[in-house]
């Protein structure tokens, strides 16, 4: 029987800083009412698909932790035909999954970035570099995600949800790509119809959008890992001959990520161009400035998951948001308060004893 693991890389729901077009970064920006509804919809969507998560990870920041918590809440709801309650894991909150730290730019408007970078403030706190984010991503992969591949040898099939942030998620995906064998990654048949520059650049994550991966291995090997050469971060994996995974490629909803027309492109000293909007975040790599110090190349690459093939089933999945409208009167964009009653509760008939 084939070993398998499903992985969902999920962005948190909309926040008050998203609405205000501010750099949140390490700030603990709260979900809006609309963001809470997005996350609730996502949890119900996964439940409808009969997904039973075995592992739930999130950033420690409340916008990610609460999104993960709402996914878990939906998992706890018993099905009418279930003979027993489902065991649902607790959400494991990790600092290493937090958003990029924007230093002194946090709390500033997206359009103010260039002015802040050119300011002469002597104590300016710089933006966290992409290399530092990459190290955090590697730590998560080595200590939390990739060890789960070992569990598949015992007949278990992990289903993993990772709730993080719009700029950190592309970094995590690129670092995971380094751990997958060359020529072992394929797109579902629906996704193959859309041209993309490379597997590294799949597009942005909308609020509660998710990337869905299905990893399989058809035959046992001595170890799921082997030290191997790692492709350059700027290389373009060949998807002209996708690997066969034995999986029905028609499974999974497909959404082609789009960046809102009202976007802003800003460039920081981290060497990344950030496309930002209320809906999606996309990170584009740029050539570092000539004055930037050279980075030390790796003397040995990270371990590669030998024998595993990966099929990308969904990119920026948003089926759960169909028909969801923002509550009017500014309520939808305001901070969600768990102590406030939903408007529908005011119209419920009181029970008469």
Coordinates of C-alpha atoms in Angstrom, one line a residue:
X1 CA 0.0 0.0 0.0
X2 CA 1.3 3.4 -0.9
X3 CA 2.5 5.8 1.8
X4 CA 1.0 9.2 1.7
X5 CA 0.8 12.6 3.4
X6 CA -1.4 15.6 2.6
X7 CA -0.2 19.1 3.4
X8 CA -2.2 22.4 3.4
X9 CA -0.3 25.7 3.5
X10 CA -2.9 28.2 4.6
X11 CA -2.9 32.0 5.0
X12 CA -4.8 33.6 7.9
X13 CA -8.0 35.5 7.6
X14 CA -8.3 39.2 6.9
X15 CA -7.0 41.5 9.6
X16 CA -7.5 45.1 10.6
X17 CA -4.0 45.9 9.3
X18 CA -4.9 44.4 5.9
X19 CA -7.9 46.7 5.7
X20 CA -5.8 49.7 6.7
X21 CA -3.0 48.7 4.3
X22 CA -0.4 48.6 7.0
X23 CA 2.7 46.4 7.4
X24 CA 1.7 44.0 10.2
X25 CA 4.8 41.8 10.3
X26 CA 5.4 40.8 13.9
X27 CA 2.6 43.0 15.2
X28 CA -0.3 41.0 16.6
X29 CA -2.9 42.3 14.3
X30 CA -6.4 41.0 15.0
X31 CA -8.9 39.4 12.6
X32 CA -11.7 41.5 11.3
X33 CA -15.3 40.4 11.4
X34 CA -14.9 39.5 7.7
X35 CA -11.7 37.6 8.4
X36 CA -13.4 35.6 11.2
X37 CA -16.1 34.7 8.7
X38 CA -13.5 33.7 6.1
X39 CA -11.8 31.4 8.6
X40 CA -15.1 29.9 9.8
X41 CA -16.0 29.2 6.2
X42 CA -12.6 27.5 5.6
X43 CA -13.1 25.2 8.6
X44 CA -16.5 24.2 7.4
X45 CA -15.2 23.7 3.9
X46 CA -12.5 21.2 5.1
X47 CA -15.2 19.4 7.2
X48 CA -17.4 19.1 4.1
X49 CA -14.5 17.5 2.3
X50 CA -14.3 15.0 5.2
X51 CA -10.7 16.0 6.0
X52 CA -9.5 14.8 9.3
X53 CA -6.4 16.7 10.2
X54 CA -3.8 14.8 12.2
X55 CA -1.5 17.8 12.8
X56 CA -2.4 21.5 13.1
X57 CA 0.4 24.1 13.2
X58 CA 0.2 27.8 13.2
X59 CA 2.2 31.0 13.9
X60 CA 1.8 32.3 17.4
X61 CA 0.4 35.6 16.2
X62 CA -3.3 35.7 16.9
X63 CA -4.5 36.2 13.3
X64 CA -3.0 32.8 12.4
X65 CA -3.7 31.1 15.7
X66 CA -7.4 32.0 15.6
X67 CA -7.7 30.9 12.0
X68 CA -6.2 27.6 12.9
X69 CA -8.5 27.4 16.0
X70 CA -11.6 27.9 13.8
X71 CA -10.4 25.1 11.5
X72 CA -10.1 22.9 14.6
X73 CA -13.5 23.9 15.9
X74 CA -15.1 22.7 12.7
X75 CA -13.3 19.4 13.0
X76 CA -14.8 18.9 16.5
X77 CA -18.3 19.1 15.2
X78 CA -19.7 15.5 15.2
X79 CA -21.1 14.1 12.0
X80 CA -24.7 12.8 12.2
X81 CA -23.7 9.3 11.0
X82 CA -20.5 9.0 13.1
X83 CA -20.6 6.3 15.8
X84 CA -18.0 8.1 17.9
X85 CA -16.5 11.6 18.3
X86 CA -13.5 12.4 16.1
X87 CA -10.1 12.9 17.9
X88 CA -8.8 16.3 16.9
X89 CA -5.3 17.5 17.7
X90 CA -4.5 20.7 19.5
X91 CA -3.1 23.6 17.5
X92 CA 0.6 23.8 18.0
X93 CA 1.7 27.5 17.9
X94 CA 5.3 28.1 16.7
X95 CA 7.2 31.4 16.6
X96 CA 9.2 30.2 13.6
X97 CA 6.0 30.4 11.5
X98 CA 5.5 34.1 12.2
X99 CA 5.4 36.7 9.4
X100 CA 8.4 38.6 8.2
X101 CA 9.6 41.2 10.7
X102 CA 9.4 44.6 9.1
X103 CA 11.3 46.4 11.8
X104 CA 10.6 50.1 11.8
X105 CA 8.2 49.7 8.9
X106 CA 5.6 47.9 11.0
X107 CA 2.4 49.8 11.4
X108 CA 3.3 52.0 8.4
X109 CA 1.4 52.3 5.2
X110 CA 2.5 50.2 2.3
X111 CA 3.0 53.4 0.3
X112 CA 5.4 54.8 2.9
X113 CA 8.0 52.1 2.6
X114 CA 10.5 53.9 0.2
X115 CA 10.4 57.1 2.3
X116 CA 11.1 55.1 5.5
X117 CA 14.0 53.2 3.9
X118 CA 15.6 56.4 2.7
X119 CA 15.2 58.1 6.1
X120 CA 18.3 59.1 8.0
X121 CA 17.1 57.9 11.4
X122 CA 20.3 56.5 13.1
X123 CA 18.5 53.7 14.9
X124 CA 16.4 52.4 12.0
X125 CA 15.5 48.8 12.5
X126 CA 15.9 46.9 9.2
X127 CA 13.5 44.5 7.6
X128 CA 14.1 40.8 8.3
X129 CA 16.1 39.3 5.4
X130 CA 14.8 36.5 3.2
X131 CA 17.8 34.4 4.4
X132 CA 16.7 34.7 8.0
X133 CA 13.1 33.7 7.0
X134 CA 14.6 30.8 5.1
X135 CA 16.4 29.6 8.2
X136 CA 13.1 29.7 10.1
X137 CA 11.4 27.7 7.4
X138 CA 14.2 25.1 7.4
X139 CA 13.9 24.7 11.1
X140 CA 10.1 24.0 10.8
X141 CA 10.7 21.5 8.0
X142 CA 13.5 19.6 9.8
X143 CA 11.9 19.6 13.3
X144 CA 8.2 19.3 12.5
X145 CA 7.0 18.5 9.0
X146 CA 9.5 16.2 7.4
X147 CA 9.7 13.8 10.4
X148 CA 6.0 13.0 9.8
X149 CA 7.1 11.1 6.7
X150 CA 8.5 8.5 9.0
X151 CA 5.1 7.9 10.5
X152 CA 3.7 6.8 7.1
X153 CA 5.7 3.5 7.5
X154 CA 3.4 2.5 10.3
X155 CA 0.3 2.7 8.1
X156 CA -0.6 6.3 9.1
X157 CA -1.4 8.9 6.5
X158 CA -0.8 12.3 8.1
X159 CA -3.0 15.3 7.0
X160 CA -1.3 18.5 8.0
X161 CA -2.6 22.1 8.2
X162 CA 0.0 24.9 8.5
X163 CA -1.5 28.4 9.1
X164 CA 0.9 31.2 8.5
X165 CA 1.3 34.5 6.7
X166 CA 1.3 35.9 3.2
X167 CA 5.0 36.6 2.9
X168 CA 6.4 33.8 4.9
X169 CA 4.4 31.1 3.1
X170 CA 6.1 31.5 -0.2
X171 CA 9.5 31.2 1.6
X172 CA 8.3 28.0 3.3
X173 CA 7.1 26.6 0.0
X174 CA 10.5 27.4 -1.7
X175 CA 12.4 25.7 1.1
X176 CA 10.2 22.6 0.9
X177 CA 10.9 22.5 -2.9
X178 CA 14.6 22.1 -2.0
X179 CA 13.8 18.9 -0.1
X180 CA 11.8 17.2 -2.8
X181 CA 13.6 15.1 -5.4
X182 CA 14.2 16.6 -8.8
X183 CA 11.5 15.7 -11.4
X184 CA 9.2 14.4 -8.6
X185 CA 6.7 17.3 -8.6
X186 CA 3.7 17.6 -10.8
X187 CA 0.6 19.8 -11.2
X188 CA -2.8 18.3 -11.3
X189 CA -4.2 18.1 -14.9
X190 CA -6.4 21.2 -14.3
X191 CA -3.5 23.3 -13.1
X192 CA -1.3 22.3 -16.0
X193 CA -3.5 24.3 -18.4
X194 CA -2.2 27.6 -16.7
X195 CA 1.3 28.7 -17.7
X196 CA 3.6 29.6 -14.8
X197 CA 7.2 30.8 -14.9
X198 CA 8.3 28.1 -12.4
X199 CA 7.1 26.0 -9.5
X200 CA 8.8 28.4 -7.1
X201 CA 6.4 31.2 -8.1
X202 CA 2.9 29.9 -7.9
X203 CA 1.3 33.3 -7.1
X204 CA 0.0 35.0 -4.0
X205 CA -2.0 33.7 -1.1
X206 CA -5.4 35.4 -0.5
X207 CA -6.7 35.6 3.0
X208 CA -7.6 32.0 4.0
X209 CA -6.3 30.8 0.5
X210 CA -4.4 27.6 0.6
X211 CA -1.9 25.5 -1.3
X212 CA -2.8 21.7 -1.2
X213 CA -0.1 19.1 -1.7
X214 CA -0.4 15.3 -1.9
X215 CA 2.8 13.4 -1.3
X216 CA 3.1 9.7 -2.0
X217 CA 5.7 6.9 -2.1
X218 CA 4.8 3.6 -3.8
X219 CA 7.6 1.4 -2.4
X220 CA 9.5 1.3 0.9
X221 CA 13.1 2.5 1.0
X222 CA 15.6 2.2 3.9
X223 CA 15.2 5.8 4.9
X224 CA 12.8 8.5 3.7
X225 CA 15.7 11.0 3.6
X226 CA 19.0 11.1 1.8
X227 CA 21.5 13.9 1.6
X228 CA 21.4 15.1 -2.0
X229 CA 22.3 18.0 -4.2
X230 CA 19.8 20.8 -3.9
X231 CA 18.6 22.8 -7.0
X232 CA 19.5 26.5 -7.0
X233 CA 16.8 28.7 -5.5
X234 CA 16.5 30.5 -8.9
X235 CA 16.3 27.3 -11.0
X236 CA 13.1 26.5 -12.8
X237 CA 11.9 22.9 -12.2
X238 CA 10.9 21.1 -15.4
X239 CA 7.2 20.4 -15.4
X240 CA 7.0 19.4 -19.0
X241 CA 7.1 15.7 -18.0
X242 CA 5.3 15.6 -14.6
X243 CA 6.0 12.7 -12.3
X244 CA 3.3 10.1 -12.0
X245 CA 1.9 9.8 -8.5
X246 CA -0.8 7.3 -9.0
X247 CA -3.3 9.9 -7.8
X248 CA -6.4 11.0 -9.7
X249 CA -5.3 14.4 -10.9
X250 CA -8.8 15.6 -11.2
X251 CA -9.1 15.8 -7.4
X252 CA -9.2 19.2 -5.7
X253 CA -10.6 22.6 -6.4
X254 CA -8.4 24.8 -8.6
X255 CA -8.2 28.5 -8.3
X256 CA -5.7 30.5 -10.4
X257 CA -4.3 33.1 -8.1
X258 CA -4.9 36.7 -9.1
X259 CA -3.5 39.9 -7.6
X260 CA -6.0 42.6 -7.1
X261 CA -5.9 45.5 -9.5
X262 CA -5.5 47.9 -6.6
X263 CA -2.0 46.7 -5.5
X264 CA 1.2 48.4 -4.5
X265 CA 4.7 47.2 -5.3
X266 CA 7.4 48.1 -2.9
X267 CA 11.0 47.0 -2.6
X268 CA 12.9 46.6 0.6
X269 CA 16.5 45.9 1.6
X270 CA 15.7 42.3 2.0
X271 CA 16.0 41.9 -1.8
X272 CA 12.3 41.1 -2.4
X273 CA 9.6 43.0 -4.3
X274 CA 6.4 42.7 -2.4
X275 CA 3.1 42.9 -4.2
X276 CA 0.4 43.8 -1.6
X277 CA -3.3 44.2 -1.6
X278 CA -6.2 43.6 0.7
X279 CA -6.8 40.2 -1.0
X280 CA -3.4 38.7 -1.9
X281 CA 0.3 38.9 -1.2
X282 CA 2.9 37.9 -3.7
X283 CA 6.7 37.9 -3.2
X284 CA 9.0 38.3 -6.2
X285 CA 12.7 37.7 -5.9
X286 CA 15.0 40.4 -7.1
X287 CA 18.7 40.6 -7.8
X288 CA 20.4 42.0 -4.7
X289 CA 22.0 45.4 -4.9
X290 CA 25.7 45.5 -5.8
X291 CA 26.5 47.0 -2.4
X292 CA 24.8 44.1 -0.6
X293 CA 27.3 41.8 1.2
X294 CA 27.7 38.4 -0.5
X295 CA 25.9 35.4 1.2
X296 CA 27.9 32.3 2.3
X297 CA 26.9 29.4 0.0
X298 CA 25.8 26.1 1.5
X299 CA 28.6 23.6 1.8
X300 CA 26.0 20.8 2.1
X301 CA 22.4 20.8 1.0
X302 CA 19.4 19.9 3.1
X303 CA 18.1 16.4 3.0
X304 CA 15.8 15.3 0.2
X305 CA 12.8 13.1 0.6
X306 CA 13.9 10.1 -1.4
X307 CA 11.3 8.1 -3.3
X308 CA 8.5 10.6 -2.7
X309 CA 6.4 12.3 -5.4
X310 CA 4.3 15.4 -4.9
X311 CA 1.2 16.5 -6.7
X312 CA 0.0 20.1 -6.4
X313 CA -3.8 19.8 -6.2
X314 CA -4.9 23.3 -5.4
X315 CA -3.2 26.8 -5.6
X316 CA -4.7 29.6 -3.6
X317 CA -7.9 27.6 -2.9
X318 CA -10.8 29.9 -2.3
X319 CA -13.9 27.8 -3.0
X320 CA -15.0 28.4 0.6
X321 CA -15.3 32.1 0.0
X322 CA -17.9 31.9 -2.8
X323 CA -21.0 33.9 -1.9
X324 CA -19.4 35.4 1.2
X325 CA -20.1 39.2 1.4
X326 CA -18.6 41.7 3.7
X327 CA -21.1 42.9 6.4
X328 CA -22.1 46.5 5.6
X329 CA -21.9 49.6 7.6
X330 CA -18.2 49.2 8.3
X331 CA -18.9 46.2 10.6
X332 CA -17.2 43.7 8.3
X333 CA -13.9 45.6 8.4
X334 CA -13.9 46.2 12.1
X335 CA -12.0 44.1 14.6
X336 CA -13.8 40.9 15.5
X337 CA -14.9 40.7 19.1
X338 CA -15.8 37.3 20.4
X339 CA -17.9 38.8 23.1
X340 CA -20.2 40.5 20.6
X341 CA -23.3 38.6 19.4
X342 CA -23.8 38.0 15.7
X343 CA -26.6 40.0 14.2
X344 CA -28.6 36.8 13.6
X345 CA -28.8 36.2 17.3
X346 CA -31.0 39.2 17.9
X347 CA -33.7 37.7 15.7
X348 CA -33.8 34.3 17.3
X349 CA -37.0 33.5 19.2
X350 CA -36.5 33.2 22.9
X351 CA -37.3 29.8 24.3
X352 CA -40.3 29.9 26.5
X353 CA -40.3 27.5 29.5

